[in-house]
Protein backbone atom coordinates (compact mmCIF):
# COMPACT_ATOMS: atom_id res chain seq x y z
CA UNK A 1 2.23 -16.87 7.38
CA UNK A 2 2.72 -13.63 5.12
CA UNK A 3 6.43 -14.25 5.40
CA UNK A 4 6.01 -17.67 4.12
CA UNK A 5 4.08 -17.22 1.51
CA UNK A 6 6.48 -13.83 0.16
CA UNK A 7 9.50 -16.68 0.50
CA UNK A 8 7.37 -18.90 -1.90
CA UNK A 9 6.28 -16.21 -4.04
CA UNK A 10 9.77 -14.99 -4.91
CA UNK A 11 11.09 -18.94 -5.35
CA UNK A 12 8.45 -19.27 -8.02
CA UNK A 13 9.03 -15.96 -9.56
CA UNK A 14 12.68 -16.97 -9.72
CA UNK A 15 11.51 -20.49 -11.03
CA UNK A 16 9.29 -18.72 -13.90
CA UNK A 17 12.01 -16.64 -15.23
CA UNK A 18 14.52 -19.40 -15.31
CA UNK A 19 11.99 -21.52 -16.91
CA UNK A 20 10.93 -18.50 -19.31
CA UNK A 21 14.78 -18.31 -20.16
CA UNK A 22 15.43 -21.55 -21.18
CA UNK A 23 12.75 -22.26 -23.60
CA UNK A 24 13.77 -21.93 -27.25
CA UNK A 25 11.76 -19.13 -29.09
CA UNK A 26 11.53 -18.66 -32.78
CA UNK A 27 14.24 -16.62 -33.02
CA UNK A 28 17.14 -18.89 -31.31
CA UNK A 29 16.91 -17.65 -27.82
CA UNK A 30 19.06 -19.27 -24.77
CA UNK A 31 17.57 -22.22 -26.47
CA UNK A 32 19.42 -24.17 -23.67
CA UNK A 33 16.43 -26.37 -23.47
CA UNK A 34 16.05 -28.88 -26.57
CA UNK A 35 17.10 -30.11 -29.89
CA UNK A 36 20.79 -30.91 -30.71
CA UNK A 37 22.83 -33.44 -29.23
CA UNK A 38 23.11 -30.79 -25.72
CA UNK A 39 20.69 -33.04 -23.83
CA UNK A 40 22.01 -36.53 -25.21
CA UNK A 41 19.51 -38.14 -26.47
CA UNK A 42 17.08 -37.02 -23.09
CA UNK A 43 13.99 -35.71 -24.32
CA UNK A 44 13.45 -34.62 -28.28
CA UNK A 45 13.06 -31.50 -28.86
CA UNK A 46 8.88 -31.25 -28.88
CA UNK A 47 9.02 -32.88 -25.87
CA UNK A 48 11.07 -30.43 -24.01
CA UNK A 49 9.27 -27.58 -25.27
CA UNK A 50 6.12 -29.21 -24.44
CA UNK A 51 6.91 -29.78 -20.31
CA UNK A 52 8.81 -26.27 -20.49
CA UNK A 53 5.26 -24.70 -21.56
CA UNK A 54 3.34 -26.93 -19.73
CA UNK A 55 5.80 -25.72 -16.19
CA UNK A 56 5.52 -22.31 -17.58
CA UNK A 57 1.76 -22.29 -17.39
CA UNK A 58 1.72 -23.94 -14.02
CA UNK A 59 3.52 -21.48 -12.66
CA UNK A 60 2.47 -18.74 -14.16
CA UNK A 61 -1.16 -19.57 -12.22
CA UNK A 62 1.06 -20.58 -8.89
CA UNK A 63 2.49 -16.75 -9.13
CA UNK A 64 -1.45 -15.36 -9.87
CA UNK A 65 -3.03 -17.50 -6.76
CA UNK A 66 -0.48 -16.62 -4.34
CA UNK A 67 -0.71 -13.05 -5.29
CA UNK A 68 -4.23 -12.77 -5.06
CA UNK A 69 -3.81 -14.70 -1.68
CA UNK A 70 -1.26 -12.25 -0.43
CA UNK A 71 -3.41 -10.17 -1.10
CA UNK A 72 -6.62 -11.12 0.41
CA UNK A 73 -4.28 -12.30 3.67
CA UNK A 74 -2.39 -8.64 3.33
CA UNK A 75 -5.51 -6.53 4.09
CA UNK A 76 -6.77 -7.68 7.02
CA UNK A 77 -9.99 -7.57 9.02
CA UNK A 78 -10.61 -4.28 8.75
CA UNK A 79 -13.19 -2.01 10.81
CA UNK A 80 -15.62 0.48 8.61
CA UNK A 81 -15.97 3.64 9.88
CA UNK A 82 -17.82 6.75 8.30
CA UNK A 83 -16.11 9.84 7.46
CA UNK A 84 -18.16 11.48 9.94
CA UNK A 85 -16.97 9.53 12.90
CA UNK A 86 -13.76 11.28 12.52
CA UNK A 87 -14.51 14.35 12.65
CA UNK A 88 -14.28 15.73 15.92
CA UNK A 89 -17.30 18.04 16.95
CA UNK A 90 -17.05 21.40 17.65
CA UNK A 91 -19.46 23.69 19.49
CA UNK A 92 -22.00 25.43 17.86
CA UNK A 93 -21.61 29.46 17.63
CA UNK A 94 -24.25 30.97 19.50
CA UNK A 95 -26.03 33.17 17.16
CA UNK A 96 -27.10 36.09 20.00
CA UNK A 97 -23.82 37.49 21.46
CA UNK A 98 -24.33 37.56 25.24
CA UNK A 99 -25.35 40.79 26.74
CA UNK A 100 -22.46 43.02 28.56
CA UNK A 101 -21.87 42.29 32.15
CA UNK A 102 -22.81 45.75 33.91
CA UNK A 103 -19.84 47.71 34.50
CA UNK A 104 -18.25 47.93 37.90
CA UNK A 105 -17.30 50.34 39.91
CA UNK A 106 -13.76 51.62 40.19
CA UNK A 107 -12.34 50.53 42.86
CA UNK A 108 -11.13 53.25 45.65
CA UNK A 109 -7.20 53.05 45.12
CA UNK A 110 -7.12 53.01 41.80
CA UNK A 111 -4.53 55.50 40.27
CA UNK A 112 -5.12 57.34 36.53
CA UNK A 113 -3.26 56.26 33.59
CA UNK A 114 0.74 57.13 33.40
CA UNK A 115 1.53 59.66 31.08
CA UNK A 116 4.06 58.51 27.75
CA UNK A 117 7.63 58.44 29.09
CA UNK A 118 8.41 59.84 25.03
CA UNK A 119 6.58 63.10 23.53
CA UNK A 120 4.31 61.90 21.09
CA UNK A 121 4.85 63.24 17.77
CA UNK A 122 1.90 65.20 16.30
């Protein structure tokens, strides 16, 4: 439905400007649209600028409703969620350190420490 309703959007933006373009301003324009003998005797020239302004307004509110219903149909149900249901928890620091384990006893095959394989510099 989005798709068809971009497709539309873009033909009556396309419309709009060509419209836009052919109506004679007050100084000269395109003015492809009226006066002169160019139409043949078709519409005068009020009459022409008259529907092009009238077609210019309609779709002028054609581009407006289908934006704002592109829009409304581009957003989507949507599901609220707070800020806080994001975050993800973390455990609370104890504030008394644990007390230290009582210390073992060496076990029987234990060997001492190795001395430095290099002469440490003093």
């Amino acid at each position: 439905m989005l798709l068809v309703l971009a497709v539309i959007q873009i033909l009556i933006a396309i419309a709009l400007i060509a419209v836009i373009l052919i109506q004679r301003s007050e100084g000269g324009g395109l003015g492809i649209g009226g006066g002169g003998g160019g139409m043949g005797g078709f519409m005068t020239a009020r009459g022409t600028s008259n529907l092009l302004t009238r077609l210019t307004a309609i779709l002028a509110g054609l581009f407006l409703a289908i934006c704002l219903l592109l829009t409304v149909l581009g957003t989507g149900p949507r599901e609220r969620r707070s800020f806080f249901d994001t975050m993800t928890p973390t455990a609370p620091s104890p504030s008394v350190p644990p007390s230290p384990a009582a210390p073992s006893a060496p076990a029987p095959a234990e060997q001492p420490p190795a001395a430095p394989a290099a002469p440490i510099a003093r």
